[in-house]
Short mmCIF file of C-alpha atoms and ligand atoms in Angstrom, two decimals:
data_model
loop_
_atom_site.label_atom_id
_atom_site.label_comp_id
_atom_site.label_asym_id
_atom_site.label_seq_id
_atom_site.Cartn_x
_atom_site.Cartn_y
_atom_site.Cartn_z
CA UNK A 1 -25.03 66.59 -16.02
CA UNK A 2 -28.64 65.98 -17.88
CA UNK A 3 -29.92 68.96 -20.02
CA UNK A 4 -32.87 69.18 -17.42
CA UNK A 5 -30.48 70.63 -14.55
CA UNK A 6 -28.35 73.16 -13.53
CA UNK A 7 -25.91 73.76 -10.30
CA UNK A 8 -25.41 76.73 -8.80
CA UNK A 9 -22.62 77.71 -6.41
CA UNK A 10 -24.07 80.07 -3.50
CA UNK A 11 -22.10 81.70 -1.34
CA UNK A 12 -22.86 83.67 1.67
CA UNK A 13 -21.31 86.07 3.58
CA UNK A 14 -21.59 88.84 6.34
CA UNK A 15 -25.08 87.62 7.66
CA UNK A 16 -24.19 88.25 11.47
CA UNK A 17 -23.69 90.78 13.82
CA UNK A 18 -22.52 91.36 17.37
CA UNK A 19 -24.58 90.01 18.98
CA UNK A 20 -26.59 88.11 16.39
CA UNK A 21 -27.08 85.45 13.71
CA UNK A 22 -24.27 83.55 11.81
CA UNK A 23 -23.87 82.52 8.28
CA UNK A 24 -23.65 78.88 8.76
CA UNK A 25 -26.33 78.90 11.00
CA UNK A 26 -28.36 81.30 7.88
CA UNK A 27 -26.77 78.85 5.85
CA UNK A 28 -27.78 75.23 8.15
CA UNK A 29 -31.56 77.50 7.64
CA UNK A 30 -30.84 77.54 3.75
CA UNK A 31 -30.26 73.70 3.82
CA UNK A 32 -32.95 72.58 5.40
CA UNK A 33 -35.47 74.64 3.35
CA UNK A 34 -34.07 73.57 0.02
CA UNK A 35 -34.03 70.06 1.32
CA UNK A 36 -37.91 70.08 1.88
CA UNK A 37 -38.83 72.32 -1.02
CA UNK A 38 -37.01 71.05 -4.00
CA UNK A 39 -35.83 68.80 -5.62
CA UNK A 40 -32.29 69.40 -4.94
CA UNK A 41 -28.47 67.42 -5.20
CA UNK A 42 -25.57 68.24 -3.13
CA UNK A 43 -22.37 68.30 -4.95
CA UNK A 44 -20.80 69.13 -2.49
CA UNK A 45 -20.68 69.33 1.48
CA UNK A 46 -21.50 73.01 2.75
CA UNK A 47 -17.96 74.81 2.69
CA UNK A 48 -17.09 76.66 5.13
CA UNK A 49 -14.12 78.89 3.78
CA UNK A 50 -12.39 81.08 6.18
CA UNK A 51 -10.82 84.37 4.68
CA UNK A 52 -7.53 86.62 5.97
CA UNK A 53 -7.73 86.73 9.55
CA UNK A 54 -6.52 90.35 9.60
CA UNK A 55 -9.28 91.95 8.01
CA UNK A 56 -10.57 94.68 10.76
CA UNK A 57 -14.51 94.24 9.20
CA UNK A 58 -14.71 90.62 10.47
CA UNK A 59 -16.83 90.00 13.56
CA UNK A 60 -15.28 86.77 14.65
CA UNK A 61 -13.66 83.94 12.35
CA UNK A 62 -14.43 85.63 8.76
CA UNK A 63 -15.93 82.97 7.44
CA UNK A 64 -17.64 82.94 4.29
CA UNK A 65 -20.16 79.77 3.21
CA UNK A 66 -20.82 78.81 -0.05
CA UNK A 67 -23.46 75.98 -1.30
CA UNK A 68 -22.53 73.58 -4.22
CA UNK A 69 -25.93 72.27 -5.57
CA UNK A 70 -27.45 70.58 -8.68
CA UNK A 71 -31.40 71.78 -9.31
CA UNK A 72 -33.68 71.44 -11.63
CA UNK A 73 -33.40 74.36 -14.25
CA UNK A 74 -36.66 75.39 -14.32
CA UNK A 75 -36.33 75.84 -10.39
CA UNK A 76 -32.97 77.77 -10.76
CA UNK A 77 -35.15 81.62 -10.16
CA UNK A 78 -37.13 80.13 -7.57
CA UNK A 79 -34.17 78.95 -5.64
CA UNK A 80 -32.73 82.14 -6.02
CA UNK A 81 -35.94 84.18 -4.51
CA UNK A 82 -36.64 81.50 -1.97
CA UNK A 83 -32.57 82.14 -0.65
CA UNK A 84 -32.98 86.04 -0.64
CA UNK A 85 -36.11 86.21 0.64
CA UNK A 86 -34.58 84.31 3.98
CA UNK A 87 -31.86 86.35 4.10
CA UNK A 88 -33.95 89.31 3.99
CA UNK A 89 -35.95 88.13 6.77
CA UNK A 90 -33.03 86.47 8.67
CA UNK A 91 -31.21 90.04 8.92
CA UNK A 92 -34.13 92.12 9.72
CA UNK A 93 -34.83 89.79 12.53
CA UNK A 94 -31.47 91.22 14.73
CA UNK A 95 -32.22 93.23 17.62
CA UNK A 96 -29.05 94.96 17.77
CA UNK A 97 -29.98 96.30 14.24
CA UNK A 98 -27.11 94.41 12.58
CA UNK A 99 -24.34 96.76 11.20
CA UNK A 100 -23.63 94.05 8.91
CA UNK A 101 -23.28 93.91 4.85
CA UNK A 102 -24.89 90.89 3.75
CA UNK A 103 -23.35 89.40 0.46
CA UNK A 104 -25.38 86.87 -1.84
CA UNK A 105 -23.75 85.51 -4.55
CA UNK A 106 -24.77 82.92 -7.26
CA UNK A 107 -22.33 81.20 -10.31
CA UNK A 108 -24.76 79.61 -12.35
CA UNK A 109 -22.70 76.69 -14.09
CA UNK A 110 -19.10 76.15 -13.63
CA UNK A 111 -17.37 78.50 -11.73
CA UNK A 112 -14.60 80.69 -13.48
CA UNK A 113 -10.79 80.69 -12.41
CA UNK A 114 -11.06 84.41 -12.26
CA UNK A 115 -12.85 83.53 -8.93
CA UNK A 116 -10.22 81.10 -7.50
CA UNK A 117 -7.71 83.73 -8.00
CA UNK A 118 -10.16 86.08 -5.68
CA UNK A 119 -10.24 83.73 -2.96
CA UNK A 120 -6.29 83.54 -2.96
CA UNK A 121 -6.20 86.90 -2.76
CA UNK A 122 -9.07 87.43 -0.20
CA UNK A 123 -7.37 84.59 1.90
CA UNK A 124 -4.09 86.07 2.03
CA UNK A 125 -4.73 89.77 1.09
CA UNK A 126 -6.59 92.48 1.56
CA UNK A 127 -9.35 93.21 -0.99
CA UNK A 128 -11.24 96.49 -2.31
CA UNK A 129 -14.25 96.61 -3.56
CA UNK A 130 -12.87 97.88 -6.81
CA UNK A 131 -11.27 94.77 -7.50
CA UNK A 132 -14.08 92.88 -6.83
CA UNK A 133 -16.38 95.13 -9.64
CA UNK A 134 -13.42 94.17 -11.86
CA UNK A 135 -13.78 90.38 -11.44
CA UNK A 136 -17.19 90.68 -11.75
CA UNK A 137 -17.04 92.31 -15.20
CA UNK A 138 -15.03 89.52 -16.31
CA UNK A 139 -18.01 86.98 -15.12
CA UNK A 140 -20.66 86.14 -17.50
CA UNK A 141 -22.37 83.41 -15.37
CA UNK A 142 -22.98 85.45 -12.25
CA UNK A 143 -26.21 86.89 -10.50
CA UNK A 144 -26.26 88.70 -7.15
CA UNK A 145 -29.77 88.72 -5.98
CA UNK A 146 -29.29 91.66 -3.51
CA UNK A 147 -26.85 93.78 -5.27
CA UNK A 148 -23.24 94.77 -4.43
CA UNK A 149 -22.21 94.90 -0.72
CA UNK A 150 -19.11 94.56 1.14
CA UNK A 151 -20.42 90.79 2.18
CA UNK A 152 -19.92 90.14 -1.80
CA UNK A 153 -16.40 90.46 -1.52
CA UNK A 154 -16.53 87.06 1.07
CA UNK A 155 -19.41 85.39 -0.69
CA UNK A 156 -17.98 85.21 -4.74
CA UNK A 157 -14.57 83.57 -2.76
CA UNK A 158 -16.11 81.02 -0.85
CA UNK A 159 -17.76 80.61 -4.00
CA UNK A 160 -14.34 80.47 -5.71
CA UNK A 161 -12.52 77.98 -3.25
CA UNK A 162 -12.78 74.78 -5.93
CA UNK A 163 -8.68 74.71 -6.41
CA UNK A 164 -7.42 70.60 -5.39
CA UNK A 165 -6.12 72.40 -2.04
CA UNK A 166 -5.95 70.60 1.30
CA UNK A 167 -9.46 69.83 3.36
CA UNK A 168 -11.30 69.27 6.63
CA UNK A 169 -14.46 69.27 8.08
CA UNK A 170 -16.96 70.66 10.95
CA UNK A 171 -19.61 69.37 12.27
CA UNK A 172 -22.32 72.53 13.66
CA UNK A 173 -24.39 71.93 15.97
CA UNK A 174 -27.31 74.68 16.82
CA UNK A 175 -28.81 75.34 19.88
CA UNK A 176 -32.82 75.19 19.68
CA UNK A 177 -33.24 78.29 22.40
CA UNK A 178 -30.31 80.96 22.89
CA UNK A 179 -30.80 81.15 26.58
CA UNK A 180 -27.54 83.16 27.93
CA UNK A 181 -24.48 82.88 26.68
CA UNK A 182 -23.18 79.32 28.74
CA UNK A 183 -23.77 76.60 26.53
CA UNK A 184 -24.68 73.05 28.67
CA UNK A 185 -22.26 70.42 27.32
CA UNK A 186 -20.64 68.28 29.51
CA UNK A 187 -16.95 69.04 29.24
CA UNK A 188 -15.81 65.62 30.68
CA UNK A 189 -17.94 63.85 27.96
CA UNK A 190 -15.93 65.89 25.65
CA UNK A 191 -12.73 65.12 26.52
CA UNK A 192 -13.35 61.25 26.71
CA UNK A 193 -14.76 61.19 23.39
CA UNK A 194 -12.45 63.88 21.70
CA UNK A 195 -9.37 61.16 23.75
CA UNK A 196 -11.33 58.28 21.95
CA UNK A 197 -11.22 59.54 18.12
CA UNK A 198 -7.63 60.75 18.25
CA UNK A 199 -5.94 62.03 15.05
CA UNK A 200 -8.92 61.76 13.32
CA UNK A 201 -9.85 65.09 15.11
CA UNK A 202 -8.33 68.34 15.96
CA UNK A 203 -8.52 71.37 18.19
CA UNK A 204 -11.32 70.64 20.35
CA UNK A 205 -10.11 70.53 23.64
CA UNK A 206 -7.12 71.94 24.94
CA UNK A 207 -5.50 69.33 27.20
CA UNK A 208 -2.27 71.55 28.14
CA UNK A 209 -5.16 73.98 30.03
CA UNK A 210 -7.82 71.54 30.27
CA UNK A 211 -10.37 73.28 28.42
CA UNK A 212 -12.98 72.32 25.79
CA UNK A 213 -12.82 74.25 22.50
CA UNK A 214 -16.03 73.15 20.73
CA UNK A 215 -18.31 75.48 22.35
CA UNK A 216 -18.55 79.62 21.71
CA UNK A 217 -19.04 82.12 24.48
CA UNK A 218 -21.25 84.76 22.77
CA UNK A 219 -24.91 85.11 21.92
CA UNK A 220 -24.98 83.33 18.77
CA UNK A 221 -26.52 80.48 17.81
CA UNK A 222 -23.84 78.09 17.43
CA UNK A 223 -23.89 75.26 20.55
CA UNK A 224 -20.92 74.08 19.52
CA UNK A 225 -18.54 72.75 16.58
CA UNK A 226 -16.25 69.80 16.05
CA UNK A 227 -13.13 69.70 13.99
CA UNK A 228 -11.48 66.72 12.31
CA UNK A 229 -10.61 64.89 9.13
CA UNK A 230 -13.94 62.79 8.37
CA UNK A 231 -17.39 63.20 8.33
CA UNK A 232 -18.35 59.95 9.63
CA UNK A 233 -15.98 60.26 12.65
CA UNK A 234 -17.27 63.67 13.54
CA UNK A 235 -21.24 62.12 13.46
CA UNK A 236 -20.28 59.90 15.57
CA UNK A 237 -18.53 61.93 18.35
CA UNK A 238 -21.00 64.27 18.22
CA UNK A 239 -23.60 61.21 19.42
CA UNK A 240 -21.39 60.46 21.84
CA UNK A 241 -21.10 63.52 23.90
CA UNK A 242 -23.43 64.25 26.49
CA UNK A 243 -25.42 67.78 25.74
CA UNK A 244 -27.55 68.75 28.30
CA UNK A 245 -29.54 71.81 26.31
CA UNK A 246 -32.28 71.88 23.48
CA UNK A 247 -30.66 71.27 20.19
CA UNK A 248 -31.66 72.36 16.95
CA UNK A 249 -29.80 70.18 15.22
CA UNK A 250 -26.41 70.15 13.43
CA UNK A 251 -24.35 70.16 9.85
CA UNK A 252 -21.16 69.28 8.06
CA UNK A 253 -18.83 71.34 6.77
CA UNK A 254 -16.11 70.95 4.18
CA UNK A 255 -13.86 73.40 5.03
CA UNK A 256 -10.12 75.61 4.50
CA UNK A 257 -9.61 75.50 8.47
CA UNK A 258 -6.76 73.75 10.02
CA UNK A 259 -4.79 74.01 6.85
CA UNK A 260 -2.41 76.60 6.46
CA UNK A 261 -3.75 78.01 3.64
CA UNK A 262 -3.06 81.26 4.06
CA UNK A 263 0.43 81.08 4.94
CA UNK A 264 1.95 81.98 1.53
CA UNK A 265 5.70 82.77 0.70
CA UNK A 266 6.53 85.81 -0.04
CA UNK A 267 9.76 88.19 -0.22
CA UNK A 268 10.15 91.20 2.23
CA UNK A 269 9.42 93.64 -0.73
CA UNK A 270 5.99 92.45 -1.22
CA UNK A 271 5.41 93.05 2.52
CA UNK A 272 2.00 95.11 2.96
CA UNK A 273 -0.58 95.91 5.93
CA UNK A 274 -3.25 92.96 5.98
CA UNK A 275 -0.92 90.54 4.18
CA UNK A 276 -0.44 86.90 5.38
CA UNK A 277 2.57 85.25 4.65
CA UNK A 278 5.68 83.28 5.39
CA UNK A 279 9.13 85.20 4.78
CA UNK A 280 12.86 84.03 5.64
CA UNK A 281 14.74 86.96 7.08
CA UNK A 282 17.91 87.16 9.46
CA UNK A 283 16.88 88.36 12.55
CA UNK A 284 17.96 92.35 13.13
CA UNK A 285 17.81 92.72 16.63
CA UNK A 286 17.68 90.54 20.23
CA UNK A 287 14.08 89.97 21.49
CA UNK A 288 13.20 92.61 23.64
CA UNK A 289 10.52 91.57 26.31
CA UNK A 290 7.49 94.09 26.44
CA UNK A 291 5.53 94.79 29.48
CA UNK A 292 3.00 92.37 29.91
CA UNK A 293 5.27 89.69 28.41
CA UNK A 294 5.08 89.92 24.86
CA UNK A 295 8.17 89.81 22.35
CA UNK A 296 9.39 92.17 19.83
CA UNK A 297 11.90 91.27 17.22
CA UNK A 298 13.16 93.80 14.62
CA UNK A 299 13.45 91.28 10.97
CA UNK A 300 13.78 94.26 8.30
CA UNK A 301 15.86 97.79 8.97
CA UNK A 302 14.45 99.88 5.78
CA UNK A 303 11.90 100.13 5.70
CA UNK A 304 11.58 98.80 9.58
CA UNK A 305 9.85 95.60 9.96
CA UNK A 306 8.85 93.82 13.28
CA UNK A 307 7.96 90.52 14.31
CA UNK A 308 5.68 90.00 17.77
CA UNK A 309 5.36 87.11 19.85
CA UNK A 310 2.17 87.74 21.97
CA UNK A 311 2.37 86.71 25.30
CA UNK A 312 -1.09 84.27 24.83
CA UNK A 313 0.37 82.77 21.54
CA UNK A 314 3.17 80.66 24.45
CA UNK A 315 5.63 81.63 21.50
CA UNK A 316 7.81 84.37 24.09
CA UNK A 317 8.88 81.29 25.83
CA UNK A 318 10.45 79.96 22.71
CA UNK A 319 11.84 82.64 20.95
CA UNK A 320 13.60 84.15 24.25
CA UNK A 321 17.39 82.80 22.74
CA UNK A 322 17.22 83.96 19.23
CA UNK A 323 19.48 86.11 18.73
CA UNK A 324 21.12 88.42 15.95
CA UNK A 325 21.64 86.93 12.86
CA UNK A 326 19.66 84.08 13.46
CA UNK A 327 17.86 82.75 9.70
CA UNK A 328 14.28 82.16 10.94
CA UNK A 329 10.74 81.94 8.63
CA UNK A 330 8.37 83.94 9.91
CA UNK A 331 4.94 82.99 9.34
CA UNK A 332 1.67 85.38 10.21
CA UNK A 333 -0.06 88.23 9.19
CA UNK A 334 0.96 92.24 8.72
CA UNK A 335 -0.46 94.89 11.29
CA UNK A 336 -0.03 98.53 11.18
CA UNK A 337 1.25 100.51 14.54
CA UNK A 338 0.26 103.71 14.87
CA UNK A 339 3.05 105.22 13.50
CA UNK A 340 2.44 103.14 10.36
CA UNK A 341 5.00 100.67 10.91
CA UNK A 342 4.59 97.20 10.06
CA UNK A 343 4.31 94.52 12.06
CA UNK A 344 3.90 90.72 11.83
CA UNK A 345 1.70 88.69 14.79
CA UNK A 346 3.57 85.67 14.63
CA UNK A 347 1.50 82.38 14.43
CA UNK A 348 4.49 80.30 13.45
CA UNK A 349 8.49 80.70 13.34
CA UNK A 350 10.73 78.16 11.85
CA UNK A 351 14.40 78.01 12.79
CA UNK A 352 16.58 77.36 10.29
CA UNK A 353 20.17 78.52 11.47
CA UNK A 354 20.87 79.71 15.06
CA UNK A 355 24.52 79.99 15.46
CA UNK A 356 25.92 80.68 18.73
CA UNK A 357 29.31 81.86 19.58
CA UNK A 358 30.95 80.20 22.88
CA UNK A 359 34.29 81.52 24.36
CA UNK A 360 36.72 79.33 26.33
CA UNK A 361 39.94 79.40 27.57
CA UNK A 362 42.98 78.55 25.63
CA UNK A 363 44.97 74.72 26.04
CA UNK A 364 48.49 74.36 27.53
CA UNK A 365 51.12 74.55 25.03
CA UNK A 366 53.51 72.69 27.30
CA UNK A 367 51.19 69.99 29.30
CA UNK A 368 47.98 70.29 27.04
CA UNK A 369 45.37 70.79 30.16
CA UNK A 370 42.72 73.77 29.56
CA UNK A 371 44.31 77.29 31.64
CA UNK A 372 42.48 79.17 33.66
CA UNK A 373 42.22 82.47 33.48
CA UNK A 374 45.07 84.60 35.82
CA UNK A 375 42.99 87.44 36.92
CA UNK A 376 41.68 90.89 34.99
CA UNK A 377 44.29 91.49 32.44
CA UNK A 378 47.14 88.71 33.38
CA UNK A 379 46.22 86.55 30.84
CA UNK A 380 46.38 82.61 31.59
CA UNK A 381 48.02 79.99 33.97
CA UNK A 382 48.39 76.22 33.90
CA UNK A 383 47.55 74.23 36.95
CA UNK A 384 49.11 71.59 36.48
CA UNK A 385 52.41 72.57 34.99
CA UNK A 386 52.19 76.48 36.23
CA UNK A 387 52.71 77.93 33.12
CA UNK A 388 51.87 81.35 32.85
CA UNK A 389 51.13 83.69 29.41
CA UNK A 390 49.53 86.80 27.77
CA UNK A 391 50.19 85.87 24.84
CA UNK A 392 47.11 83.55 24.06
CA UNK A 393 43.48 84.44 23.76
CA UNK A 394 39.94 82.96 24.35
CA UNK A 395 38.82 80.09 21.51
CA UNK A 396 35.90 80.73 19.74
CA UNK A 397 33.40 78.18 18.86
CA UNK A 398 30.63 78.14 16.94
CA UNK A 399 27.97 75.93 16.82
CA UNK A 400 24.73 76.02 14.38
CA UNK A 401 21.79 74.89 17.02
CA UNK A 402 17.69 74.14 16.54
CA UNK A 403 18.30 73.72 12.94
CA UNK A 404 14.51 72.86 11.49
CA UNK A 405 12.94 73.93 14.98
CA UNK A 406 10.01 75.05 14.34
CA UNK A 407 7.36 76.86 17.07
CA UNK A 408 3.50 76.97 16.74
CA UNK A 409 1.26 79.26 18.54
CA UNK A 410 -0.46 77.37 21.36
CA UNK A 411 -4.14 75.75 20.59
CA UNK A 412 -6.05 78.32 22.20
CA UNK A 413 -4.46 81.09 20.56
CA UNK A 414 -4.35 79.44 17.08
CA UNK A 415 -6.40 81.08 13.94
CA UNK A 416 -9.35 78.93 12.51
CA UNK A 417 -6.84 78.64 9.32
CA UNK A 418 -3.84 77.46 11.29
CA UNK A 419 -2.58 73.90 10.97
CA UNK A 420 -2.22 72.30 14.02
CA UNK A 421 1.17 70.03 14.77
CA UNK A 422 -1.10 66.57 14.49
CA UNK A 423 -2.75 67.44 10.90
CA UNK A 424 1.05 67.80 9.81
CA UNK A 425 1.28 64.83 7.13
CA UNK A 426 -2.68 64.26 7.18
CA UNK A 427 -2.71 66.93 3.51
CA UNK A 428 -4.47 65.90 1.19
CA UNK A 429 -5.70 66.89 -2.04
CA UNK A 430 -9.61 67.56 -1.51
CA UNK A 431 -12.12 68.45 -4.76
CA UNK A 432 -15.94 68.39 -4.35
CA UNK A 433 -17.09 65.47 -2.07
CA UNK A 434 -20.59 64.21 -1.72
CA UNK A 435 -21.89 63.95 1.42
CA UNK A 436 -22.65 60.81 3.27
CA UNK A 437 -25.69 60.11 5.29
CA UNK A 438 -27.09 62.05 7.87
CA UNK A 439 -24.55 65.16 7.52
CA UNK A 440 -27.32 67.33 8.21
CA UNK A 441 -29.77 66.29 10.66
CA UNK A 442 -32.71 68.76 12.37
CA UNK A 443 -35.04 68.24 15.39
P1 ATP B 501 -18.91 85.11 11.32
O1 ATP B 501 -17.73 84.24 11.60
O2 ATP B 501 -19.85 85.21 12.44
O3 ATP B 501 -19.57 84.77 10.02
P2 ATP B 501 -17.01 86.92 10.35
O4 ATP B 501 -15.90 87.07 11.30
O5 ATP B 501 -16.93 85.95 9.26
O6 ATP B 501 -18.33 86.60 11.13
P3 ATP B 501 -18.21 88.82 8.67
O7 ATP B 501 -19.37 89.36 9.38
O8 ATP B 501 -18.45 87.76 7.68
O9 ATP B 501 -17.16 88.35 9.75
O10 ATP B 501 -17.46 90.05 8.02
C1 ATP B 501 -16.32 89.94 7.20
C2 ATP B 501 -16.47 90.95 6.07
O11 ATP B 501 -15.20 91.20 5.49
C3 ATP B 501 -17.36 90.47 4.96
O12 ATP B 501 -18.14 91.55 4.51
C4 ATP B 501 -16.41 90.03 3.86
O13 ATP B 501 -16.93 90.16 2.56
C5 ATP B 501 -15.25 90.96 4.09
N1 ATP B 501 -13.97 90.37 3.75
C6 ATP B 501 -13.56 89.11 3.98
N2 ATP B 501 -12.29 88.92 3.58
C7 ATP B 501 -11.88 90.11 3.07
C8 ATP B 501 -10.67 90.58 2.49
N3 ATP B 501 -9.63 89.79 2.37
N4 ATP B 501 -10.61 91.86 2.09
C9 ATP B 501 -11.66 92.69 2.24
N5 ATP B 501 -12.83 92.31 2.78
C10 ATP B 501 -12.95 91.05 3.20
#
């Protein structure tokens, strides 16, 4: 990097409400300004990080945004004013009055590993605002142009997402007038194109219930957004389909989604309200069918730990025949009931014993064919040589089924962070990427 620059990572968080705004669309805003105003280098695509699923303050996807850029330095406090002076107007603009906490966070410089531990933590954890004040003592390099707000918590780590971790993108595409909350995109253009690009894309149309995922149903300004591994690919498909409202225009993403991320090991001791995780446990009871079709499954006994299998997940058709004893890993994240016992929504369960016990009747001594049973209490009898006996009993047989089964929540029902079966052996390790042509384009 030349003496006359600088970069600064930006991250965003918290600039939506109910019923209003987004970040990435604050953040596709952002993009285009600096791209007109100054003279400005992307390091990096956009990246879109999403955070624990869990935490009760999100509005939709908790997703944070942070920007990766290389600027002049004598443009580094103009950048910074020219950013918060959007925001400022970008929030005040809701209707609904917002009820959100905006968070605005800049690294100026490289960005510390203090912060890459934050977004591990805020991916997988839950986070107080204590800890956060902590980290940020420990941060020389860091300026937060609108003060300390809950939104800081998401912002510094989408800021802090820089480990070699596994990647995908998004393309964004904004709609140029939010007229109702239908968006008009032909869903058989959709499917032909989302048929056409294959593995190369992911979780945009459901073909099980023949429904497109790439559009939202609420009053935001999102039209729609496209998953998959490249940018290139996801340009092109987004050309192809047939969109039949006024655009704004649309941007790439870099992004966490689709990747697992937050699925981390732990034991059953470091089980806590919030958490996300992946634990091995021996099943502790049957599954007992709830009504309305959901599954319970007791996996600790002290303190008491439950698994559940919502009924829109598919997984209840699945997990029906475990069965006590059963070694399973249990993947999801930690709910409180009411009576403050834990529980884990299940996104993912992977079977790793499953033994079942079968009983049948004894063999012959004399002719060796299998008895049959005598009636209640008189033991066996051979049919074909008629011997008789009490003295034998039932064989027991055990045999270990489903071994390295493994059961995903359906698409529909799947988190933005959950890797889908057909990303499984598309990991890779993903670092700051430049982005190619046209991955931001505006009417
Ligand atoms: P959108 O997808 O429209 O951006 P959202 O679902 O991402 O909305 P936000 O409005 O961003 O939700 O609200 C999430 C809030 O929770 C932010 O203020 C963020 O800082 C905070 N947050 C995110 N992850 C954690 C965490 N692990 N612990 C505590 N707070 C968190």
């Amino acid at each position: 990097m030349n003496d006359w620059r600088v970069t600064l990572h930006i991250g965003f968080d918290d600039i939506d409400s109910q019923f209003n705004g987004c970040t990435t669309h604050f953040t596709y805003n952002v993009v285009r300004e600096l791209l007109k105003s100054v003279d400005v280098e992307f390091i990096d695509y956009p990246n879109l990080v999403r955070l624990n699923p869990s935490i009760p303050f999100k509005t939709r996807g908790n997703g944070a945004v942070a920007l990766r850029i290389s600027v002049p330095k004598d443009c580094e406090e103009l950048i910074i004013k020219l950013i918060r002076n959007m925001l400022e107007s970008y929030v005040s603009s809701y209707e609904d009055g917002g009820g959100c906490e905006p968070g605005l966070a800049v690294i100026v410089g490289d960005v510390p590993e203090i912060l890459n531990k934050l977004y591990v933590k805020a991916l997988t954890d839950y986070v107080h605002i204590d800890y956060v004040r902590n980290v940020m003592n420990e941060v020389r390099n860091l300026i937060l142009p609108i003060g300390i707000s809950r939104g800081v918590i998401g912002a510094l780590a989408a800021i802090g997402w820089t480990q070699n971790s596994d990647c995908t993108y998004e393309l964004i595409a904004y709609r140029g007038l939010i007229n109702g909350s239908s968006r008009c995109v032909d869903k058989e253009s959709v499917k032909e194109v989302d048929l056409k690009y294959g593995d190369y894309v992911f979780n945009n149309y459901d073909y099980e219930g023949d429904v497109m995922l790439i559009t939202p149903h609420g009053y935001d300004p999102v039209l729609l957004g496209i998953r998959g591994e490249d940018p290139e690919v996801l340009i092109k498909y987004f050309k192809e389909l047939k969109i039949c409202e006024d655009l704004s225009g649309y941007m790439v993403f870099r992004s966490n989604q689709g990747t697992d991320s937050h699925l981390i090991k732990r034991d059953l001791d470091e089980v806590r309200t919030y958490r996300t995780l992946c634990v091995e446990v021996s099943l502790k009871s049957k599954p007992t069918i709830l009504r309305g079709g959901d599954i319970i499954v007791k996996i600790n006994d002290n303190p008491p730990l439950y698994s559940i299998f919502y009924k829109e997940t598919s997984l209840p058709r699945e997990v029906r025949k475990l069965n006590i004893g059963d070694e399973v890993i249990i993947c999801g994240s930690v709910k409180q009931w009411s009576d403050l016992t834990n529980v884990i929504n299940v996104e993912k369960i992977f079977v790793k014993e499953r033994i079942r016990i079968y009983e049948r009747n004894p063999i012959c001594p004399h002719c060796g064919k299998r008895m049959t049973s005598a009636g209640t209490n008189k033991g066996f009898k051979c049919k074909r040589c008629g011997f008789r006996t009490k003295d034998l009993s039932k064989e027991v047989i055990k045999v270990v089924e489903d071994v390295g089964k493994s059961y995903i929540t359906n698409i529909r029902a799947m988190k933005h962070l959950t890797k889908p079966p057909r990303r499984y052996g598309r990991e890779r390790r993903c670092n700051f990427v430049k982005p190619i042509n046209h991955w931001i384009y505006s009417v």
